Tab-separated table of C-alpha atoms in Angstrom:
chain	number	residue	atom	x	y	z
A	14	UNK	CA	-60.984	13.388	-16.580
A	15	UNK	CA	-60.993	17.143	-16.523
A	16	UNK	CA	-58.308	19.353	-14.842
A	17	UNK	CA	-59.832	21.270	-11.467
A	18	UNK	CA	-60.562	24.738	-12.383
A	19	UNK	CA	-59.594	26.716	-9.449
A	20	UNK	CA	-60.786	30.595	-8.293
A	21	UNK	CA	-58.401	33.527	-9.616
A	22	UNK	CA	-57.042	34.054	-6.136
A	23	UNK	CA	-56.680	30.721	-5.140
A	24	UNK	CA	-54.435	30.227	-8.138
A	25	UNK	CA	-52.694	33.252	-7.531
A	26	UNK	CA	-51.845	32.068	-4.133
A	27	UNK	CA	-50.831	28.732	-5.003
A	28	UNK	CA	-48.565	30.150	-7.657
A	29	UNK	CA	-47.073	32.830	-5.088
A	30	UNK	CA	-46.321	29.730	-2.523
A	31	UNK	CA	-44.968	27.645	-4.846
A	32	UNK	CA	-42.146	30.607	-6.190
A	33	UNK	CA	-41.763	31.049	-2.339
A	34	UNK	CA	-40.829	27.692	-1.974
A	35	UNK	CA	-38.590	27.314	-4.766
A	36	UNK	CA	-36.444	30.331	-3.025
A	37	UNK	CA	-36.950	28.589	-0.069
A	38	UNK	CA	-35.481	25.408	-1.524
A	39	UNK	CA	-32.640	27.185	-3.372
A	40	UNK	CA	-31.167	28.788	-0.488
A	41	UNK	CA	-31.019	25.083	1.334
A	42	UNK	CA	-28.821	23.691	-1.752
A	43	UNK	CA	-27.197	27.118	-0.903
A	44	UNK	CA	-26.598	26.615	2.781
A	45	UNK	CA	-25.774	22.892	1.942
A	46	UNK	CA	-23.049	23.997	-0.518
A	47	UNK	CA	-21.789	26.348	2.033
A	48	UNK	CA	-21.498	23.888	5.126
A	49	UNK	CA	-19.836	21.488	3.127
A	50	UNK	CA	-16.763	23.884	2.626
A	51	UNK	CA	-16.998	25.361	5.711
A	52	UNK	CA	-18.275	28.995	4.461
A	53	UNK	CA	-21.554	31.022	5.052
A	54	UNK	CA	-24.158	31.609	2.109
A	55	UNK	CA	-22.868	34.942	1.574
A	56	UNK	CA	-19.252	33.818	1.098
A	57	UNK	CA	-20.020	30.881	-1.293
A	58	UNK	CA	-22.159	33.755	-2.838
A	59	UNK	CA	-19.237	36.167	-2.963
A	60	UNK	CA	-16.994	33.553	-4.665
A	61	UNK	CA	-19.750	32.840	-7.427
A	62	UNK	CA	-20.401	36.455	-8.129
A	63	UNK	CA	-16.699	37.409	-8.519
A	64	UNK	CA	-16.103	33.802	-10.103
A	65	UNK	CA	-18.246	34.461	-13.258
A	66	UNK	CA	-17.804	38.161	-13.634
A	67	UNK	CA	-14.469	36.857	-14.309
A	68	UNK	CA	-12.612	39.875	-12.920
A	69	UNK	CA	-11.392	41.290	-10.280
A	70	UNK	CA	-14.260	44.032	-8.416
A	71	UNK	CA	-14.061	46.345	-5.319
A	72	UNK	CA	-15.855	46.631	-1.861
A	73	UNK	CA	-18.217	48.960	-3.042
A	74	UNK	CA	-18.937	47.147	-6.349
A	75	UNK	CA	-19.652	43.843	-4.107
A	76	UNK	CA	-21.956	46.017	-1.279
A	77	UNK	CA	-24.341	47.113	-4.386
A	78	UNK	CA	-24.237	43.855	-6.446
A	79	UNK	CA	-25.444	42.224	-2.799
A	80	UNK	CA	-27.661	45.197	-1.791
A	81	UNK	CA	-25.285	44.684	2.044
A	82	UNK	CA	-23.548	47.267	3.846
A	83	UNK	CA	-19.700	47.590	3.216
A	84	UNK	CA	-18.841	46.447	7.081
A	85	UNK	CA	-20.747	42.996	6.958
A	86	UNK	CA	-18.968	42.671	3.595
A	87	UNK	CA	-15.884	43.005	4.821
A	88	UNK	CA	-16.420	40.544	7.707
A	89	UNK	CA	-17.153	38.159	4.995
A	90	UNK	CA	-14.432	39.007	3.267
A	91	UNK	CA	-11.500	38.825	5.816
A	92	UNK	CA	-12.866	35.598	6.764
A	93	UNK	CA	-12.412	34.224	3.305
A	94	UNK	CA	-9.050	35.955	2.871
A	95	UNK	CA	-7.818	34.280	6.019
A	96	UNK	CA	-9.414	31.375	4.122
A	97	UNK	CA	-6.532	32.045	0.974
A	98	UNK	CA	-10.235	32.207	-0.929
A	99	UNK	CA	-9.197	36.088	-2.468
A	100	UNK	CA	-6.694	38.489	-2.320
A	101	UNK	CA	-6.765	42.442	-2.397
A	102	UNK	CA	-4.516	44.114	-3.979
A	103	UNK	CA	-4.083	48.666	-4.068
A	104	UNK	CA	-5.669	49.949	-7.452
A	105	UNK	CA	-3.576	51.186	-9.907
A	106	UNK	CA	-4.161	54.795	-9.343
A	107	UNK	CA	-6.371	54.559	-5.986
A	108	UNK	CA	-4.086	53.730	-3.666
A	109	UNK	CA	-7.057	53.781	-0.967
A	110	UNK	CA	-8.716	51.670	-2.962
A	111	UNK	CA	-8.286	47.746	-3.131
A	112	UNK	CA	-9.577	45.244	-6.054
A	113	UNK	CA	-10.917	41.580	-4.758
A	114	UNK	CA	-9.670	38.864	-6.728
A	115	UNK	CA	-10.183	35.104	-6.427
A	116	UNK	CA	-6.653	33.128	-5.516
A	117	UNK	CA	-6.576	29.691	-7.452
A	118	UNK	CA	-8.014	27.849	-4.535
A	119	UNK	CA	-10.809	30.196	-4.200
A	120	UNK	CA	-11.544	29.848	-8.004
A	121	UNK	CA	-11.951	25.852	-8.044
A	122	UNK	CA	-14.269	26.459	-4.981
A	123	UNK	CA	-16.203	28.664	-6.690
A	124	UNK	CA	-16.390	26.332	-9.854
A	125	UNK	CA	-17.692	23.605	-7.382
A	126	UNK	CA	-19.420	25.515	-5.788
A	127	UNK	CA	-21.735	27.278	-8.829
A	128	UNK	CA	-23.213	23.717	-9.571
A	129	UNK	CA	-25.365	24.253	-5.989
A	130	UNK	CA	-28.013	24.833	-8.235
A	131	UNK	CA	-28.014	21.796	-10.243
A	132	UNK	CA	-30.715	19.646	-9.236
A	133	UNK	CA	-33.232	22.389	-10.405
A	134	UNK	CA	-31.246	22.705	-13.830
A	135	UNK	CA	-31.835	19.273	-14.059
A	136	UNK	CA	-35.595	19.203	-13.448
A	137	UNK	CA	-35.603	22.723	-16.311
A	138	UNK	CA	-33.702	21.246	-19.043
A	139	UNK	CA	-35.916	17.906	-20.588
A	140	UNK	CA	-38.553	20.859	-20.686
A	141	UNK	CA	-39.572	21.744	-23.926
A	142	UNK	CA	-38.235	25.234	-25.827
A	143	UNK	CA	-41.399	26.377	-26.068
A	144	UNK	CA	-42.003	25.887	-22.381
A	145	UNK	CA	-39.098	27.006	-21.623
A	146	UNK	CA	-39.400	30.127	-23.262
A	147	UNK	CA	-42.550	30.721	-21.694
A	148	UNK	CA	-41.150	29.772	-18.528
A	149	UNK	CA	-38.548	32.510	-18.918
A	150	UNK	CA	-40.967	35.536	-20.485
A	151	UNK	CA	-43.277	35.314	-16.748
A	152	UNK	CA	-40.488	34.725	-14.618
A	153	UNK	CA	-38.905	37.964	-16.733
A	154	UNK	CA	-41.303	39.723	-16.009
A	155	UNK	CA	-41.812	39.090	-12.692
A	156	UNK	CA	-38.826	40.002	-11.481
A	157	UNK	CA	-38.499	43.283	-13.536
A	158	UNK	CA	-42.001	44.578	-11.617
A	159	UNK	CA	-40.727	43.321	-8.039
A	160	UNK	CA	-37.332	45.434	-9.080
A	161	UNK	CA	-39.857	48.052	-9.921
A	162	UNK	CA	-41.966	47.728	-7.010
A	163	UNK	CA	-38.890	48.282	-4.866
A	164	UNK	CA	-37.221	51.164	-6.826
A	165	UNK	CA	-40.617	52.705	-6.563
A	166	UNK	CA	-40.509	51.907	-2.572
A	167	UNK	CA	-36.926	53.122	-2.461
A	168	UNK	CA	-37.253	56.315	-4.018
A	169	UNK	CA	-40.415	57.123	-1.755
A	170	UNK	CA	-38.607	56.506	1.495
């Protein structure tokens, strides 16, 4: 039995909803992640980002990595440090300046928390290399010409 051939644009739409959908999907196991430890998206978010860069960062190093404004950051972040999740402390040299660290508790939340996307890991790995590779190059590529797209929009607003 032969495969359907389908028009350009149809495919192009089906492929557009279906990377739509993933997103969609991924920010549920997000969400889900996030209600189970009593935190919002952003915060479980916050803890991965400063989880794996390993290091302490600052406000304004967290506002561009997130693309958010510094004062719903720092909602988020007084929440979490209420939490014991981080800790600020001055910068050596800055005193106006404070670095956001992860306390211990807020690090093995953020370990258990980084596996939220696991059940799509799962479905990626039996893939083959080849596929995967493949996989990788379009995805690649399609996210460097949306980043494009919008530093294009950006600069001509």
């Amino acid at each position: 039995m032969s495969q359907p051939v389908f028009a350009e644009s149809d495919a192009t739409a089906r492929i557009v909803t279906g990377l739509e959908r993933i997103g969609h999907l991924m920010e549920q196991l997000l969400k889900m992640q996030a209600m189970e430890h009593g935190l919002s998206p952003l915060q479980v978010n916050i803890l991965i980002h400063i989880h794996f860069r390993e290091k302490a960062c600052t406000l304004n190093q967290l506002a561009v990595a997130f693309d958010l404004s510094k004062a719903t950051l720092s909602v988020a972040l007084r929440s979490m440090e209420q939490k014991k999740l981080i800790h600020r402390k001055t910068m050596p040299g800055d005193k106006r300046s404070r670095l956001i660290g992860l306390t211990e508790w807020g690090r093995r939340l953020a370990h258990v928390a980084g596996f939220y996307p696991e059940p799509l890991r799962r479905i990626v790995a039996p893939m083959a290399l080849t596929d995967k590779q493949r996989l990788l190059h379009y995805i690649e590529g399609i996210v460097h010409r949306l980043e494009a797209a919008e530093d294009m929009s950006d600069t001509a607003g």
